[in-house]
CSV table of C-alpha atoms in Angstrom, one decimal:
chain,number,residue,atom,x,y,z
A,400,MET,CA,13.2,103.2,-4.9
A,401,THR,CA,11.3,105.0,-2.1
A,402,VAL,CA,9.8,107.4,-4.6
A,403,LEU,CA,8.8,104.6,-6.9
A,404,ARG,CA,7.3,102.7,-4.0
A,405,ARG,CA,5.2,105.7,-3.0
A,406,LEU,CA,4.0,106.2,-6.5
A,407,ALA,CA,3.1,102.6,-6.8
A,408,TYR,CA,1.2,102.6,-3.6
A,409,GLY,CA,-0.7,105.7,-4.7
A,410,ALA,CA,-1.6,104.1,-8.0
A,411,PHE,CA,-2.7,101.0,-6.1
A,412,GLY,CA,-5.0,103.0,-3.8
A,413,VAL,CA,-6.6,104.8,-6.8
A,414,ALA,CA,-7.0,101.5,-8.6
A,415,CYS,CA,-8.8,99.9,-5.7
A,416,LEU,CA,-11.1,102.9,-5.3
A,417,HIS,CA,-11.8,102.9,-9.0
A,418,LEU,CA,-12.8,99.2,-8.9
A,419,VAL,CA,-15.1,99.6,-6.0
A,420,PHE,CA,-16.7,102.7,-7.6
A,421,GLY,CA,-17.2,100.7,-10.8
A,422,ALA,CA,-19.2,98.2,-8.8
A,423,ILE,CA,-21.3,101.1,-7.5
A,424,VAL,CA,-21.9,102.2,-11.0
A,425,ARG,CA,-23.1,98.8,-12.0
A,426,ILE,CA,-25.2,98.1,-8.9
A,427,SER,CA,-26.9,101.5,-9.0
A,428,GLY,CA,-27.7,101.2,-12.7
A,429,SER,CA,-25.7,104.3,-13.5
A,430,GLY,CA,-23.6,102.9,-16.4
A,431,MET,CA,-25.6,105.0,-18.9
A,432,GLY,CA,-25.6,108.1,-16.6
A,433,CYS,CA,-23.9,110.1,-19.4
A,434,GLY,CA,-25.9,108.6,-22.2
A,435,ASP,CA,-23.9,107.1,-25.0
A,436,HIS,CA,-21.4,110.0,-24.8
A,437,TRP,CA,-17.7,109.2,-24.2
A,438,PRO,CA,-15.3,110.5,-23.0
A,439,ARG,CA,-17.3,113.6,-22.4
A,440,CYS,CA,-20.6,113.4,-20.5
A,441,TYR,CA,-23.3,114.9,-22.7
A,442,GLY,CA,-20.7,116.8,-24.6
A,443,ARG,CA,-19.1,118.4,-21.4
A,444,TRP,CA,-16.1,117.5,-19.4
A,445,PHE,CA,-17.8,119.0,-16.3
A,446,PRO,CA,-21.6,118.5,-16.8
A,447,PRO,CA,-24.2,119.8,-14.4
A,448,LEU,CA,-24.4,117.5,-11.4
A,449,ASP,CA,-28.2,117.4,-11.4
A,450,ARG,CA,-28.9,113.6,-11.5
A,451,PRO,CA,-27.6,110.8,-9.1
A,452,ASP,CA,-26.8,108.4,-12.0
A,453,LEU,CA,-24.9,111.1,-13.8
A,454,ILE,CA,-22.9,112.0,-10.7
A,455,ILE,CA,-22.0,108.4,-10.1
A,456,GLU,CA,-20.9,107.7,-13.7
A,457,VAL,CA,-18.9,110.9,-14.2
A,458,SER,CA,-17.2,110.4,-10.9
A,459,HIS,CA,-16.2,106.9,-12.1
A,460,ARG,CA,-14.7,108.5,-15.2
A,461,TYR,CA,-12.8,111.1,-13.2
A,462,LEU,CA,-11.3,108.4,-11.1
A,463,ALA,CA,-10.3,106.5,-14.2
A,464,SER,CA,-8.5,109.7,-15.4
A,465,ILE,CA,-6.7,110.0,-12.1
A,466,LEU,CA,-5.7,106.4,-12.2
A,467,LEU,CA,-4.2,106.8,-15.7
A,468,LEU,CA,-2.3,109.9,-14.6
A,469,SER,CA,-0.9,108.0,-11.6
A,470,LEU,CA,0.2,105.1,-13.7
A,471,VAL,CA,1.9,107.4,-16.3
A,472,ALA,CA,3.6,109.2,-13.4
A,473,LEU,CA,4.9,105.9,-12.1
A,474,LEU,CA,6.2,104.9,-15.6
A,475,ILE,CA,8.0,108.2,-16.1
A,476,ALA,CA,9.6,108.0,-12.7
A,477,ALA,CA,10.7,104.4,-13.3
A,478,TRP,CA,12.1,105.4,-16.7
A,479,ARG,CA,14.1,108.2,-15.2
A,480,ARG,CA,15.5,105.8,-12.6
A,481,ARG,CA,16.1,102.9,-15.0
A,482,GLY,CA,19.8,102.8,-14.2
A,483,GLU,CA,19.1,102.0,-10.5
A,484,PRO,CA,19.2,98.4,-9.3
A,485,GLY,CA,15.9,96.6,-9.5
A,486,VAL,CA,14.2,99.2,-11.7
A,487,ALA,CA,14.8,98.0,-15.3
A,488,GLY,CA,15.1,94.5,-16.6
A,489,PRO,CA,13.3,91.3,-15.6
A,490,GLY,CA,11.6,91.7,-12.3
A,491,GLY,CA,11.9,95.5,-12.4
A,492,VAL,CA,9.2,98.0,-11.8
A,493,LEU,CA,9.7,99.7,-15.2
A,494,ARG,CA,8.3,96.7,-17.1
A,495,SER,CA,5.2,96.2,-14.8
A,496,ALA,CA,4.6,100.0,-14.9
A,497,ALA,CA,4.6,100.0,-18.7
A,498,LEU,CA,2.2,97.0,-18.8
A,499,ALA,CA,-0.1,98.8,-16.3
A,500,VAL,CA,-0.2,101.9,-18.5
A,501,ALA,CA,-1.1,99.7,-21.5
A,502,LEU,CA,-3.8,98.0,-19.5
A,503,GLY,CA,-5.1,101.3,-18.2
A,504,PHE,CA,-5.6,102.6,-21.7
A,505,SER,CA,-7.1,99.3,-22.8
A,506,ALA,CA,-9.6,99.5,-19.9
A,507,ALA,CA,-10.5,103.0,-21.0
A,508,LEU,CA,-11.2,101.9,-24.6
A,509,LEU,CA,-13.3,99.0,-23.3
A,510,GLY,CA,-15.1,101.4,-21.1
A,511,ALA,CA,-15.9,103.5,-24.2
A,512,MET,CA,-17.1,100.4,-26.0
A,513,THR,CA,-19.3,99.5,-23.1
A,514,VAL,CA,-21.0,102.9,-23.2
A,515,LYS,CA,-21.4,102.9,-27.0
A,516,LEU,CA,-23.0,99.4,-26.8
A,517,GLY,CA,-25.4,100.4,-24.1
A,518,ASN,CA,-23.8,98.5,-21.3
A,519,ALA,CA,-24.0,95.1,-23.1
A,520,PRO,CA,-23.1,92.3,-20.8
A,521,PHE,CA,-20.2,90.9,-22.8
A,522,ALA,CA,-18.6,94.4,-23.1
A,523,THR,CA,-19.0,95.0,-19.4
A,524,LEU,CA,-17.5,91.6,-18.6
A,525,ALA,CA,-14.5,92.3,-20.9
A,526,HIS,CA,-14.0,95.7,-19.2
A,527,TRP,CA,-14.2,94.1,-15.8
A,528,THR,CA,-11.7,91.4,-16.6
A,529,VAL,CA,-9.1,93.9,-17.9
A,530,ALA,CA,-9.7,96.0,-14.8
A,531,MET,CA,-8.8,92.9,-12.7
A,532,SER,CA,-5.7,92.4,-14.8
A,533,LEU,CA,-4.8,96.1,-14.3
A,534,VAL,CA,-5.0,96.0,-10.5
A,535,ALA,CA,-2.9,92.9,-10.4
A,536,THR,CA,-0.2,94.6,-12.5
A,537,VAL,CA,-0.2,97.5,-10.1
A,538,VAL,CA,0.1,95.1,-7.2
A,539,ALA,CA,3.1,93.5,-9.0
A,540,SER,CA,4.6,97.0,-9.3
A,541,VAL,CA,4.2,97.7,-5.6
A,542,ILE,CA,5.9,94.3,-4.7
A,543,ARG,CA,8.7,95.0,-7.2
A,544,THR,CA,9.5,98.3,-5.3
A,545,GLY,CA,9.6,96.4,-2.0
A,546,GLY,CA,6.1,97.1,-0.8
A,547,LEU,CA,3.4,94.7,0.2
A,548,GLY,CA,6.0,92.2,1.5
A,549,GLY,CA,8.2,92.5,-1.6
A,550,ALA,CA,11.3,93.2,0.4
A,551,ALA,CA,10.8,90.2,2.7
A,552,ALA,CA,10.1,88.0,-0.3
A,553,ARG,CA,13.6,88.7,-1.6
A,554,LEU,CA,15.0,86.7,1.3
A,555,GLY,CA,13.7,83.6,-0.4
A,556,GLY,CA,12.9,80.3,1.3
A,557,ALA,CA,9.6,79.4,-0.3
A,558,SER,CA,9.1,76.0,-1.8
A,559,PRO,CA,8.1,75.2,-5.3
A,560,ARG,CA,5.0,73.6,-3.8
A,561,ALA,CA,4.0,76.9,-2.2
A,562,ARG,CA,4.5,78.6,-5.5
A,563,ARG,CA,2.4,76.2,-7.4
A,564,GLY,CA,-0.4,76.1,-4.8
A,565,SER,CA,-0.5,79.9,-4.6
A,566,LEU,CA,-0.6,80.2,-8.4
A,567,ALA,CA,-3.6,77.8,-8.5
A,568,GLY,CA,-5.3,79.9,-5.8
A,569,ALA,CA,-4.8,83.1,-7.8
A,570,GLY,CA,-6.2,81.4,-10.9
A,571,LEU,CA,-9.3,80.3,-9.0
A,572,ALA,CA,-9.8,83.7,-7.5
A,573,LEU,CA,-9.6,85.4,-10.9
A,574,LEU,CA,-12.1,83.0,-12.4
A,575,THR,CA,-14.4,83.5,-9.5
A,576,VAL,CA,-14.3,87.3,-9.6
A,577,VAL,CA,-14.9,87.2,-13.4
A,578,MET,CA,-17.9,84.9,-12.9
A,579,GLY,CA,-19.1,87.3,-10.3
A,580,GLY,CA,-19.0,90.1,-12.9
A,581,LEU,CA,-21.0,87.8,-15.2
A,582,THR,CA,-23.5,87.0,-12.5
A,583,ALA,CA,-24.0,90.7,-11.9
A,584,LYS,CA,-24.7,91.4,-15.6
A,585,TYR,CA,-26.3,88.3,-17.0
A,586,PRO,CA,-30.1,88.8,-17.1
A,587,GLY,CA,-31.7,87.3,-14.0
A,588,ALA,CA,-28.5,85.7,-12.6
A,589,ALA,CA,-28.2,88.0,-9.6
A,590,VAL,CA,-31.6,86.9,-8.3
A,591,ALA,CA,-31.5,83.4,-9.6
A,592,CYS,CA,-30.9,81.8,-6.2
A,593,ARG,CA,-33.0,82.9,-3.2
A,594,ASP,CA,-31.3,80.8,-0.5
A,595,PHE,CA,-27.9,80.4,1.0
A,596,PRO,CA,-25.8,78.2,1.0
A,597,LEU,CA,-28.2,76.1,-1.2
A,598,CYS,CA,-29.6,77.8,-4.2
A,599,GLY,CA,-33.4,77.7,-3.8
A,600,ALA,CA,-33.8,78.5,-7.5
A,601,ASN,CA,-36.0,81.3,-8.5
A,602,PRO,CA,-38.7,79.9,-10.8
A,603,ASP,CA,-39.2,83.4,-12.4
A,604,VAL,CA,-35.7,83.4,-14.1
A,605,ALA,CA,-34.3,81.3,-16.9
A,606,ARG,CA,-32.4,78.1,-16.1
A,607,ALA,CA,-29.3,79.5,-17.7
A,608,ALA,CA,-29.2,82.3,-15.2
A,609,VAL,CA,-29.5,79.8,-12.4
A,610,HIS,CA,-26.5,77.9,-13.8
A,611,VAL,CA,-24.5,81.1,-13.9
A,612,GLN,CA,-25.2,81.8,-10.2
A,613,ILE,CA,-24.5,78.2,-9.1
A,614,THR,CA,-21.2,78.2,-11.0
A,615,HIS,CA,-20.1,81.4,-9.3
A,616,ARG,CA,-21.0,79.9,-5.9
A,617,VAL,CA,-19.2,76.6,-6.5
A,618,LEU,CA,-16.1,78.5,-7.6
A,619,ALA,CA,-16.3,80.8,-4.6
A,620,VAL,CA,-16.4,77.8,-2.2
A,621,LEU,CA,-13.5,76.1,-4.0
A,622,VAL,CA,-11.3,79.2,-3.8
A,623,VAL,CA,-12.1,79.7,-0.1
A,624,LEU,CA,-11.3,76.1,0.7
A,625,HIS,CA,-8.1,76.2,-1.3
A,626,LEU,CA,-6.9,79.4,0.4
A,627,ILE,CA,-7.6,77.9,3.8
A,628,GLY,CA,-5.7,74.8,2.8
A,629,LEU,CA,-2.8,76.9,1.7
A,630,ALA,CA,-2.7,78.9,5.0
A,631,VAL,CA,-2.8,75.6,7.0
A,632,GLY,CA,-0.3,73.9,4.8
A,633,PHE,CA,2.2,76.8,4.8
A,634,THR,CA,2.1,77.0,8.5
A,635,ARG,CA,2.8,73.3,9.0
A,636,ARG,CA,5.6,73.3,6.4
A,637,GLY,CA,7.3,76.4,7.8
A,638,GLU,CA,7.1,78.5,4.7
A,639,PRO,CA,8.5,82.0,4.9
A,640,ALA,CA,6.6,84.3,7.3
A,641,ILE,CA,5.6,86.7,4.5
A,642,VAL,CA,4.1,83.9,2.5
A,643,ARG,CA,2.2,82.5,5.6
A,644,ARG,CA,0.8,86.0,6.4
A,645,ALA,CA,-0.3,86.6,2.8
A,646,ALA,CA,-2.1,83.2,2.8
A,647,MET,CA,-3.8,83.9,6.1
A,648,ILE,CA,-5.0,87.3,4.9
A,649,ALA,CA,-6.4,85.8,1.7
A,650,ALA,CA,-8.1,82.9,3.6
A,651,SER,CA,-9.6,85.3,6.1
A,652,LEU,CA,-11.0,87.5,3.4
A,653,GLY,CA,-12.5,84.4,1.8
A,654,VAL,CA,-14.4,83.5,5.1
A,655,VAL,CA,-15.6,87.1,5.4
A,656,GLN,CA,-16.9,86.9,1.9
A,657,LEU,CA,-19.0,83.9,2.6
A,658,VAL,CA,-20.6,85.7,5.6
A,659,VAL,CA,-21.2,88.8,3.4
A,660,ALA,CA,-22.7,86.6,0.6
A,661,GLY,CA,-25.0,84.9,3.1
A,662,ALA,CA,-26.2,88.1,4.5
A,663,MET,CA,-26.7,89.6,1.1
A,664,ILE,CA,-28.9,86.8,-0.1
A,665,GLY,CA,-30.8,86.6,3.2
A,666,LEU,CA,-31.6,90.3,3.1
A,667,ARG,CA,-32.7,90.2,-0.5
A,668,LEU,CA,-29.7,91.9,-2.2
A,669,PRO,CA,-29.5,95.4,-0.5
A,670,PRO,CA,-27.3,97.7,-2.6
A,671,VAL,CA,-24.9,98.3,0.4
A,672,LEU,CA,-24.2,94.6,0.8
A,673,ARG,CA,-23.9,94.0,-2.9
A,674,SER,CA,-21.2,96.7,-3.0
A,675,LEU,CA,-19.5,95.2,0.0
A,676,HIS,CA,-19.7,91.7,-1.6
A,677,GLU,CA,-18.0,93.0,-4.8
A,678,ALA,CA,-15.4,95.0,-2.9
A,679,THR,CA,-14.5,91.9,-0.8
A,680,GLY,CA,-14.3,89.8,-3.9
A,681,VAL,CA,-11.9,92.2,-5.4
A,682,SER,CA,-9.9,92.1,-2.2
A,683,ILE,CA,-9.7,88.4,-2.4
A,684,TRP,CA,-8.4,88.6,-5.9
A,685,ILE,CA,-5.8,91.1,-4.9
A,686,ALA,CA,-4.7,89.1,-1.9
A,687,ALA,CA,-4.5,85.8,-3.8
A,688,PHE,CA,-2.5,87.5,-6.6
A,689,ALA,CA,-0.2,89.1,-4.1
A,690,LEU,CA,0.3,85.7,-2.4
A,691,ALA,CA,1.1,84.0,-5.7
A,692,TYR,CA,3.5,86.7,-6.6
A,693,LEU,CA,5.3,86.8,-3.3
A,694,ALA,CA,5.5,83.0,-3.2
A,695,ARG,CA,7.0,83.1,-6.7
A,696,ARG,CA,9.6,85.7,-5.8
A,697,ALA,CA,10.4,83.9,-2.5
A,698,SER,CA,10.9,80.6,-4.3
A,699,GLY,CA,13.6,82.2,-6.5
A,700,ALA,CA,11.6,81.9,-9.7
A,701,ALA,CA,12.1,84.6,-12.3
A,702,SER,CA,9.5,87.4,-12.0
């Protein structure tokens, strides 16, 4: 299981880097850095690195290839060890690794569709949503190998209430991060609100864009309050230590995100803070999903 855990951690690291770099592609406007060519960049696997947007886009594609290779390596290793306890069957890493590979290829195909459609908002949002599902599946693989608190969760002790509350938090986090992707791509939504925490609607953008921004903000506040409530409630009820720690990490990331969001709006959306905002949002989703998965396993539910 040690080899599988290392491979799962490696895939997790690449997946996180790939997601953050995807945000840089979007924020820097480099999504069409290779034109409408896919998978090659202007007909070449290794094009001349003579433009910043091309460098950013092709680097994102290289990372996607590395991620797919790491997922396939994890799947092959799990298949070869399928006779070992905890590898095959329900709750085993073999199944989550197979799902991760399927999602990885799906994300690649959606990436191709996004390029062919000229970075259309709906295609980009679909690509982003599948990417979020992919990283969650990789997190599940790490936990199933005993990493990220998976070994401690096997000891059990979590209540059904903790499982349900954590699942709700993960659902809110996913909805928030997807709405964040929509806010980034919907015309005018990123600049629709000029103040924080109140909106201060920008009169130069459509009302629909303002509604998208406000919806994202409301969801963000709800998920942060929910995660804080989970952390406090788990401590008071004496839930297992691994579940309490996971809730505290998720809640802390939520608070950090509010600070980053306020600074980003106050400084008029500098690219560095936009990238940090997106990276923190992804981290919240990962932490919330890990919390839900750990609480589920610690409660004895089938996983």
